[in-house]
PDB file of C-alpha atoms and ligand atoms in Angstrom:
ATOM      1  CA  UNK A  11       0.000   0.000   0.000  1.00 87.00           C
ATOM      2  CA  UNK A  12       1.206   3.488  -0.853  1.00 96.00           C
ATOM      3  CA  UNK A  13       0.952   6.236   1.749  1.00 97.00           C
ATOM      4  CA  UNK A  14      -1.113   9.333   0.983  1.00 98.00           C
ATOM      5  CA  UNK A  15       0.099  12.880   0.535  1.00 98.00           C
ATOM      6  CA  UNK A  16      -0.689  15.997   2.505  1.00 98.00           C
ATOM      7  CA  UNK A  17      -1.351  19.305   0.751  1.00 99.00           C
ATOM      8  CA  UNK A  18      -2.033  22.414   2.846  1.00 99.00           C
ATOM      9  CA  UNK A  19      -3.423  25.656   1.427  1.00 98.00           C
ATOM     10  CA  UNK A  20      -2.845  28.733   3.618  1.00 99.00           C
ATOM     11  CA  UNK A  21      -3.090  32.499   3.400  1.00 98.00           C
ATOM     12  CA  UNK A  22      -5.189  35.428   4.590  1.00 98.00           C
ATOM     13  CA  UNK A  23      -8.910  35.777   4.092  1.00 98.00           C
ATOM     14  CA  UNK A  24     -10.143  36.113   0.475  1.00 98.00           C
ATOM     15  CA  UNK A  25      -6.895  34.693  -0.920  1.00 98.00           C
ATOM     16  CA  UNK A  26      -8.694  31.813  -2.639  1.00 98.00           C
ATOM     17  CA  UNK A  27      -7.972  28.985  -0.181  1.00 98.00           C
ATOM     18  CA  UNK A  28     -11.451  27.488  -0.262  1.00 98.00           C
ATOM     19  CA  UNK A  29     -11.719  27.914  -4.052  1.00 98.00           C
ATOM     20  CA  UNK A  30      -8.450  26.025  -4.537  1.00 98.00           C
ATOM     21  CA  UNK A  31      -9.570  23.280  -2.131  1.00 98.00           C
ATOM     22  CA  UNK A  32     -12.770  22.896  -4.162  1.00 98.00           C
ATOM     23  CA  UNK A  33     -10.719  22.658  -7.388  1.00 98.00           C
ATOM     24  CA  UNK A  34      -8.856  19.692  -5.881  1.00 98.00           C
ATOM     25  CA  UNK A  35     -12.201  18.113  -4.951  1.00 98.00           C
ATOM     26  CA  UNK A  36     -13.226  18.418  -8.597  1.00 97.00           C
ATOM     27  CA  UNK A  37     -10.091  16.576  -9.731  1.00 98.00           C
ATOM     28  CA  UNK A  38     -10.962  13.567  -7.541  1.00 98.00           C
ATOM     29  CA  UNK A  39     -14.613  13.816  -8.484  1.00 97.00           C
ATOM     30  CA  UNK A  40     -13.835  13.810 -12.231  1.00 98.00           C
ATOM     31  CA  UNK A  41     -11.578  10.801 -11.673  1.00 98.00           C
ATOM     32  CA  UNK A  42     -14.495   9.007 -10.006  1.00 98.00           C
ATOM     33  CA  UNK A  43     -12.441   8.626  -6.848  1.00 98.00           C
ATOM     34  CA  UNK A  44     -14.136   8.369  -3.482  1.00 98.00           C
ATOM     35  CA  UNK A  45     -13.639  11.199  -1.021  1.00 98.00           C
ATOM     36  CA  UNK A  46     -15.156  12.903   2.006  1.00 98.00           C
ATOM     37  CA  UNK A  47     -15.083  16.559   2.976  1.00 98.00           C
ATOM     38  CA  UNK A  48     -15.212  18.119   6.452  1.00 98.00           C
ATOM     39  CA  UNK A  49     -15.616  21.550   7.984  1.00 97.00           C
ATOM     40  CA  UNK A  50     -15.880  22.832  11.556  1.00 97.00           C
ATOM     41  CA  UNK A  51     -19.404  23.229  12.940  1.00 96.00           C
ATOM     42  CA  UNK A  52     -18.442  26.732  14.108  1.00 95.00           C
ATOM     43  CA  UNK A  53     -18.175  27.884  10.474  1.00 93.00           C
ATOM     44  CA  UNK A  54     -21.842  28.566   9.772  1.00 89.00           C
ATOM     45  CA  UNK A  55     -21.063  31.664   7.698  1.00 88.00           C
ATOM     46  CA  UNK A  56     -22.629  30.638   4.366  1.00 91.00           C
ATOM     47  CA  UNK A  57     -23.962  27.118   4.968  1.00 91.00           C
ATOM     48  CA  UNK A  58     -23.929  24.405   7.661  1.00 91.00           C
ATOM     49  CA  UNK A  59     -23.372  21.343   5.476  1.00 95.00           C
ATOM     50  CA  UNK A  60     -21.270  22.669   2.598  1.00 97.00           C
ATOM     51  CA  UNK A  61     -17.811  24.150   2.218  1.00 96.00           C
ATOM     52  CA  UNK A  62     -18.562  27.448   0.465  1.00 95.00           C
ATOM     53  CA  UNK A  63     -16.156  29.942  -1.118  1.00 95.00           C
ATOM     54  CA  UNK A  64     -16.630  33.709  -1.219  1.00 93.00           C
ATOM     55  CA  UNK A  65     -17.603  33.284  -4.880  1.00 94.00           C
ATOM     56  CA  UNK A  66     -20.258  30.703  -3.917  1.00 94.00           C
ATOM     57  CA  UNK A  67     -18.661  27.527  -5.264  1.00 94.00           C
ATOM     58  CA  UNK A  68     -19.523  24.711  -2.861  1.00 96.00           C
ATOM     59  CA  UNK A  69     -18.963  21.099  -1.885  1.00 97.00           C
ATOM     60  CA  UNK A  70     -20.998  18.961   0.492  1.00 97.00           C
ATOM     61  CA  UNK A  71     -19.167  18.446   3.780  1.00 97.00           C
ATOM     62  CA  UNK A  72     -19.682  16.896   7.205  1.00 97.00           C
ATOM     63  CA  UNK A  73     -19.788  19.596   9.885  1.00 97.00           C
ATOM     64  CA  UNK A  74     -17.691  18.318  12.817  1.00 97.00           C
ATOM     65  CA  UNK A  75     -16.503  19.612  16.180  1.00 97.00           C
ATOM     66  CA  UNK A  76     -13.755  17.172  17.117  1.00 98.00           C
ATOM     67  CA  UNK A  77     -11.086  15.919  14.644  1.00 98.00           C
ATOM     68  CA  UNK A  78     -11.705  12.342  15.910  1.00 97.00           C
ATOM     69  CA  UNK A  79     -15.088  12.472  14.149  1.00 98.00           C
ATOM     70  CA  UNK A  80     -13.232  12.295  10.821  1.00 98.00           C
ATOM     71  CA  UNK A  81     -12.022   8.777  11.689  1.00 97.00           C
ATOM     72  CA  UNK A  82     -15.576   7.658  12.505  1.00 96.00           C
ATOM     73  CA  UNK A  83     -16.838   8.826   9.111  1.00 97.00           C
ATOM     74  CA  UNK A  84     -14.069   7.176   7.073  1.00 96.00           C
ATOM     75  CA  UNK A  85     -14.907   3.773   5.591  1.00 95.00           C
ATOM     76  CA  UNK A  86     -11.410   3.072   4.267  1.00 88.00           C
ATOM     77  CA  UNK A  87     -12.120   3.135   0.547  1.00 95.00           C
ATOM     78  CA  UNK A  88     -11.659   6.900   0.193  1.00 98.00           C
ATOM     79  CA  UNK A  89      -8.841   8.189  -2.005  1.00 98.00           C
ATOM     80  CA  UNK A  90      -8.915  11.590  -0.368  1.00 98.00           C
ATOM     81  CA  UNK A  91     -10.159  13.663   2.529  1.00 98.00           C
ATOM     82  CA  UNK A  92     -10.733  17.426   2.282  1.00 98.00           C
ATOM     83  CA  UNK A  93     -10.863  19.751   5.289  1.00 98.00           C
ATOM     84  CA  UNK A  94     -11.571  23.482   5.253  1.00 98.00           C
ATOM     85  CA  UNK A  95     -10.995  26.062   8.013  1.00 98.00           C
ATOM     86  CA  UNK A  96      -8.391  23.909   9.802  1.00 98.00           C
ATOM     87  CA  UNK A  97      -7.485  26.830  12.091  1.00 98.00           C
ATOM     88  CA  UNK A  98     -10.687  26.241  14.057  1.00 98.00           C
ATOM     89  CA  UNK A  99      -9.809  22.666  15.061  1.00 98.00           C
ATOM     90  CA  UNK A 100      -7.774  21.489  18.049  1.00 98.00           C
ATOM     91  CA  UNK A 101      -4.143  20.519  17.476  1.00 98.00           C
ATOM     92  CA  UNK A 102      -5.220  16.870  17.557  1.00 98.00           C
ATOM     93  CA  UNK A 103      -6.247  17.339  13.915  1.00 98.00           C
ATOM     94  CA  UNK A 104      -2.567  16.915  13.015  1.00 98.00           C
ATOM     95  CA  UNK A 105      -2.581  13.401  14.568  1.00 98.00           C
ATOM     96  CA  UNK A 106      -5.734  12.413  12.724  1.00 98.00           C
ATOM     97  CA  UNK A 107      -4.306  13.654   9.420  1.00 98.00           C
ATOM     98  CA  UNK A 108      -1.097  11.699  10.023  1.00 98.00           C
ATOM     99  CA  UNK A 109      -3.147   8.552  10.536  1.00 97.00           C
ATOM    100  CA  UNK A 110      -5.012   9.141   7.283  1.00 98.00           C
ATOM    101  CA  UNK A 111      -1.923   9.694   5.144  1.00 98.00           C
ATOM    102  CA  UNK A 112      -0.093   6.741   6.690  1.00 97.00           C
ATOM    103  CA  UNK A 113      -3.144   4.675   5.754  1.00 97.00           C
ATOM    104  CA  UNK A 114      -2.941   5.674   2.099  1.00 97.00           C
ATOM    105  CA  UNK A 115      -5.466   8.516   1.998  1.00 98.00           C
ATOM    106  CA  UNK A 116      -4.519  11.844   0.407  1.00 98.00           C
ATOM    107  CA  UNK A 117      -5.403  14.833   2.583  1.00 98.00           C
ATOM    108  CA  UNK A 118      -6.032  18.341   1.277  1.00 98.00           C
ATOM    109  CA  UNK A 119      -6.730  21.028   3.809  1.00 98.00           C
ATOM    110  CA  UNK A 120      -6.981  24.777   3.919  1.00 98.00           C
ATOM    111  CA  UNK A 121      -7.099  27.484   6.523  1.00 98.00           C
ATOM    112  CA  UNK A 122      -5.710  30.694   7.903  1.00 98.00           C
ATOM    113  CA  UNK A 123      -2.043  30.738   8.842  1.00 98.00           C
ATOM    114  CA  UNK A 124      -2.325  33.982  10.858  1.00 98.00           C
ATOM    115  CA  UNK A 125      -4.908  35.575  13.122  1.00 98.00           C
ATOM    116  CA  UNK A 126      -5.810  39.232  12.564  1.00 97.00           C
ATOM    117  CA  UNK A 127      -3.291  39.960  15.328  1.00 95.00           C
ATOM    118  CA  UNK A 128      -0.552  38.438  13.163  1.00 96.00           C
ATOM    119  CA  UNK A 129      -0.227  35.425  15.490  1.00 97.00           C
ATOM    120  CA  UNK A 130       0.120  31.943  13.962  1.00 98.00           C
ATOM    121  CA  UNK A 131      -2.868  29.632  14.296  1.00 98.00           C
ATOM    122  CA  UNK A 132      -1.212  26.680  16.100  1.00 98.00           C
ATOM    123  CA  UNK A 133      -3.135  23.897  14.377  1.00 98.00           C
ATOM    124  CA  UNK A 134      -2.310  25.281  10.931  1.00 98.00           C
ATOM    125  CA  UNK A 135       1.403  25.640  11.818  1.00 98.00           C
ATOM    126  CA  UNK A 136       1.541  22.064  13.050  1.00 98.00           C
ATOM    127  CA  UNK A 137      -0.134  20.645   9.956  1.00 98.00           C
ATOM    128  CA  UNK A 138       2.138  22.690   7.680  1.00 98.00           C
ATOM    129  CA  UNK A 139       5.141  20.945   9.274  1.00 98.00           C
ATOM    130  CA  UNK A 140       3.875  17.563   8.113  1.00 98.00           C
ATOM    131  CA  UNK A 141       2.854  18.697   4.617  1.00 98.00           C
ATOM    132  CA  UNK A 142       4.290  17.422   1.342  1.00 98.00           C
ATOM    133  CA  UNK A 143       3.205  20.686  -0.220  1.00 98.00           C
ATOM    134  CA  UNK A 144       2.233  24.036   1.278  1.00 98.00           C
ATOM    135  CA  UNK A 145       0.411  26.372  -1.091  1.00 98.00           C
ATOM    136  CA  UNK A 146       0.617  29.923   0.221  1.00 98.00           C
ATOM    137  CA  UNK A 147      -1.990  32.206  -1.319  1.00 98.00           C
ATOM    138  CA  UNK A 148      -2.184  36.012  -1.418  1.00 98.00           C
ATOM    139  CA  UNK A 149      -5.126  38.373  -1.569  1.00 98.00           C
ATOM    140  CA  UNK A 150      -5.433  41.766  -3.231  1.00 98.00           C
ATOM    141  CA  UNK A 151      -4.658  44.346  -0.529  1.00 98.00           C
ATOM    142  CA  UNK A 152      -7.861  46.185   0.365  1.00 98.00           C
ATOM    143  CA  UNK A 153      -5.909  49.402   0.974  1.00 98.00           C
ATOM    144  CA  UNK A 154      -3.301  49.749  -1.809  1.00 98.00           C
ATOM    145  CA  UNK A 155      -4.665  47.324  -4.399  1.00 98.00           C
ATOM    146  CA  UNK A 156      -1.425  45.351  -4.720  1.00 98.00           C
ATOM    147  CA  UNK A 157      -1.544  41.577  -5.046  1.00 98.00           C
ATOM    148  CA  UNK A 158       0.437  41.312  -1.812  1.00 98.00           C
ATOM    149  CA  UNK A 159      -2.191  40.739   0.885  1.00 98.00           C
ATOM    150  CA  UNK A 160      -0.804  38.362   3.491  1.00 98.00           C
ATOM    151  CA  UNK A 161      -2.606  39.450   6.689  1.00 98.00           C
ATOM    152  CA  UNK A 162      -6.270  39.681   7.637  1.00 98.00           C
ATOM    153  CA  UNK A 163      -7.198  42.939   9.366  1.00 97.00           C
ATOM    154  CA  UNK A 164     -10.212  43.276  11.627  1.00 96.00           C
ATOM    155  CA  UNK A 165     -12.358  46.335  10.969  1.00 96.00           C
ATOM    156  CA  UNK A 166     -14.592  45.915  14.034  1.00 95.00           C
ATOM    157  CA  UNK A 167     -13.625  46.098  17.687  1.00 86.00           C
ATOM    158  CA  UNK A 168     -15.612  43.233  19.165  1.00 80.00           C
ATOM    159  CA  UNK A 169     -14.675  39.564  19.241  1.00 75.00           C
ATOM    160  CA  UNK A 170     -11.445  37.714  19.902  1.00 89.00           C
ATOM    161  CA  UNK A 171      -9.027  35.788  17.739  1.00 95.00           C
ATOM    162  CA  UNK A 172     -11.705  33.164  17.083  1.00 96.00           C
ATOM    163  CA  UNK A 173     -14.525  35.126  15.498  1.00 96.00           C
ATOM    164  CA  UNK A 174     -16.406  33.836  12.455  1.00 95.00           C
ATOM    165  CA  UNK A 175     -17.206  36.460   9.850  1.00 95.00           C
ATOM    166  CA  UNK A 176     -16.556  37.844   6.403  1.00 95.00           C
ATOM    167  CA  UNK A 177     -16.613  41.235   4.712  1.00 96.00           C
ATOM    168  CA  UNK A 178     -18.550  42.582   7.723  1.00 95.00           C
ATOM    169  CA  UNK A 179     -15.519  42.071  10.001  1.00 96.00           C
ATOM    170  CA  UNK A 180     -12.309  41.547   8.046  1.00 97.00           C
ATOM    171  CA  UNK A 181     -10.268  42.862   5.138  1.00 98.00           C
ATOM    172  CA  UNK A 182      -7.060  41.433   3.676  1.00 98.00           C
ATOM    173  CA  UNK A 183      -4.046  43.732   3.573  1.00 98.00           C
ATOM    174  CA  UNK A 184      -0.350  43.756   2.719  1.00 98.00           C
ATOM    175  CA  UNK A 185       2.192  44.109   5.534  1.00 97.00           C
ATOM    176  CA  UNK A 186       2.845  47.788   4.795  1.00 97.00           C
ATOM    177  CA  UNK A 187      -0.837  48.677   4.933  1.00 97.00           C
ATOM    178  CA  UNK A 188      -1.271  46.524   8.049  1.00 97.00           C
ATOM    179  CA  UNK A 189       1.372  48.621   9.805  1.00 96.00           C
ATOM    180  CA  UNK A 190      -0.289  51.879   8.637  1.00 96.00           C
ATOM    181  CA  UNK A 191      -3.718  50.730   9.795  1.00 96.00           C
ATOM    182  CA  UNK A 192      -2.293  49.821  13.186  1.00 92.00           C
ATOM    183  CA  UNK A 193      -1.064  53.424  13.397  1.00 89.00           C
ATOM    184  CA  UNK A 194       2.654  52.900  13.577  1.00 78.00           C
ATOM    185  CA  UNK A 195       5.666  51.278  12.056  1.00 61.00           C
ATOM    186  CA  UNK A 196       6.736  49.101  14.950  1.00 57.00           C
ATOM    187  CA  UNK A 197       6.514  45.365  15.356  1.00 62.00           C
ATOM    188  CA  UNK A 198       4.565  44.368  18.437  1.00 59.00           C
TER     189      UNK A 198
HETATM  190  P1  ADP B 207     -10.647  32.193   1.156  1.00 82.78           P
HETATM  191  O1  ADP B 207     -11.171  30.831   1.478  1.00 82.78           O
HETATM  192  O2  ADP B 207      -9.150  32.267   1.104  1.00 82.78           O
HETATM  193  O3  ADP B 207     -11.234  33.249   2.047  1.00 82.78           O
HETATM  194  P2  ADP B 207     -12.290  32.026  -1.250  1.00 82.78           P
HETATM  195  O4  ADP B 207     -11.743  30.940  -2.113  1.00 82.78           O
HETATM  196  O5  ADP B 207     -13.518  31.709  -0.470  1.00 82.78           O
HETATM  197  O6  ADP B 207     -11.109  32.578  -0.320  1.00 82.78           O
HETATM  198  O7  ADP B 207     -12.629  33.302  -2.134  1.00 82.78           O
HETATM  199  C1  ADP B 207     -11.705  33.861  -3.022  1.00 82.78           C
HETATM  200  C2  ADP B 207     -12.442  34.882  -3.887  1.00 82.78           C
HETATM  201  O8  ADP B 207     -12.773  36.026  -3.106  1.00 82.78           O
HETATM  202  C3  ADP B 207     -11.630  35.434  -5.041  1.00 82.78           C
HETATM  203  O9  ADP B 207     -11.680  34.568  -6.158  1.00 82.78           O
HETATM  204  C4  ADP B 207     -12.307  36.771  -5.326  1.00 82.78           C
HETATM  205  O10 ADP B 207     -13.376  36.597  -6.240  1.00 82.78           O
HETATM  206  C5  ADP B 207     -12.929  37.144  -3.992  1.00 82.78           C
HETATM  207  N1  ADP B 207     -12.253  38.267  -3.301  1.00 82.78           N
HETATM  208  C6  ADP B 207     -12.867  39.177  -2.525  1.00 82.78           C
HETATM  209  N2  ADP B 207     -11.989  40.050  -2.002  1.00 82.78           N
HETATM  210  C7  ADP B 207     -10.769  39.708  -2.457  1.00 82.78           C
HETATM  211  C8  ADP B 207      -9.430  40.210  -2.260  1.00 82.78           C
HETATM  212  N3  ADP B 207      -9.181  41.261  -1.474  1.00 82.78           N
HETATM  213  N4  ADP B 207      -8.407  39.571  -2.873  1.00 82.78           N
HETATM  214  C9  ADP B 207      -8.645  38.509  -3.662  1.00 82.78           C
HETATM  215  N5  ADP B 207      -9.879  37.986  -3.893  1.00 82.78           N
HETATM  216  C10 ADP B 207     -10.930  38.571  -3.293  1.00 82.78           C
HETATM  217  P1  TMP B 208     -11.790  32.451   5.124  1.00 82.78           P
HETATM  218  O1  TMP B 208     -10.304  32.430   5.249  1.00 82.78           O
HETATM  219  O2  TMP B 208     -12.335  31.290   4.384  1.00 82.78           O
HETATM  220  O3  TMP B 208     -12.294  33.744   4.592  1.00 82.78           O
HETATM  221  O4  TMP B 208     -12.418  32.262   6.576  1.00 82.78           O
HETATM  222  C1  TMP B 208     -11.739  32.591   7.751  1.00 82.78           C
HETATM  223  C2  TMP B 208     -12.657  32.489   8.948  1.00 82.78           C
HETATM  224  O5  TMP B 208     -11.887  32.681  10.135  1.00 82.78           O
HETATM  225  C3  TMP B 208     -13.791  33.511   9.010  1.00 82.78           C
HETATM  226  O6  TMP B 208     -14.965  32.918   9.567  1.00 82.78           O
HETATM  227  C4  TMP B 208     -13.272  34.561   9.986  1.00 82.78           C
HETATM  228  C5  TMP B 208     -12.430  33.749  10.935  1.00 82.78           C
HETATM  229  N1  TMP B 208     -11.299  34.445  11.555  1.00 82.78           N
HETATM  230  C6  TMP B 208     -11.069  34.289  12.919  1.00 82.78           C
HETATM  231  O7  TMP B 208     -11.819  33.594  13.606  1.00 82.78           O
HETATM  232  N2  TMP B 208     -10.000  34.913  13.497  1.00 82.78           N
HETATM  233  C7  TMP B 208      -9.108  35.677  12.779  1.00 82.78           C
HETATM  234  O8  TMP B 208      -8.153  36.209  13.365  1.00 82.78           O
HETATM  235  C8  TMP B 208      -9.347  35.828  11.360  1.00 82.78           C
HETATM  236  C9  TMP B 208      -8.414  36.638  10.539  1.00 82.78           C
HETATM  237  C10 TMP B 208     -10.453  35.207  10.810  1.00 82.78           C
HETATM  238 MG1   MG B 209     -12.347  29.951   2.945  1.00 82.78          MG
HETATM  239 ZN1   ZN B 210      -1.396  47.338   0.824  1.00 82.78          ZN
END
C-alpha cells in the first residue's frame, strides 16, 4: 500500500484557499475517486453542510466539532479527505491527518495561517510541518490594491481571535498597509 500525501493551502482571508480546495475536490470527483469533505461546525457563515467559497462555489461536507469524528466517518475506501478552516480545530487534527496519510489517503486542507493579530494559528502551523506541499496564497490588498495581501485585518472592535465572519468584520491587507492601519511602524 502506498501512503497518501498531505497538501495544505494557507493564506489570509479572500486569498482563494477554499476555491483552490474545491478545485482539488473536482479533480478527484472527475476521476471518479471516493472522497469525504469536512468543515468545523463553528463555520456557519454561508452554509452548515457545505464548504462554500466567497464566490459561492460549494462542496458537500460533514460539519464536525472534534477531529476524531473524521475517523468515525471514514470507511477506508476513500482516495482523499478534504478539510476546510483547519485553524478552528484542536491541534489533535494533526494526529488524525497523520493517521489518514499513513493509511494511504490523500489529505487536502486549507485554513488561515495567521490571526488578525498576526499570530500563527497553532493547528495550521503544526499541519504545515507535516505537509508534502504548502500552497501559500495572497489576496489583493484592500488598501493599496497590490496583489500582496498576506494578513487579515479586523475592521470591528468586538470579538477575539476566534470570530467567524466575512466582509462585515475583516479585510485582507499587505504588511505595509497593516502597519499603517495599526497606526505605527513598529513590530509588536
Ligand atoms: P478564502 O477561502 O481564502 O477566504 P475564497 O476561495 O472563499 O477565499 O474566495 C476567493 C475569492 O474572493 C476570489 O476569487 C475573489 O473573487 C474574492 N475576493 C474578494 N476580495 C478579495 C481580495 N481582497 N483579494 C482577492 N480575492 C478577493
Ligand atoms: P476564510 O479564510 O475562508 O475567509 O475564513 C476565515 C474564517 O476565520 C472567518 O470565519 C473569519 C475567521 N477568523 C477568525 O476567527 N480569526 C481571525 O483572526 C481571522 C483573521 C479570521
Ligand atoms: Mg475559505
Ligand atoms: Zn497594501
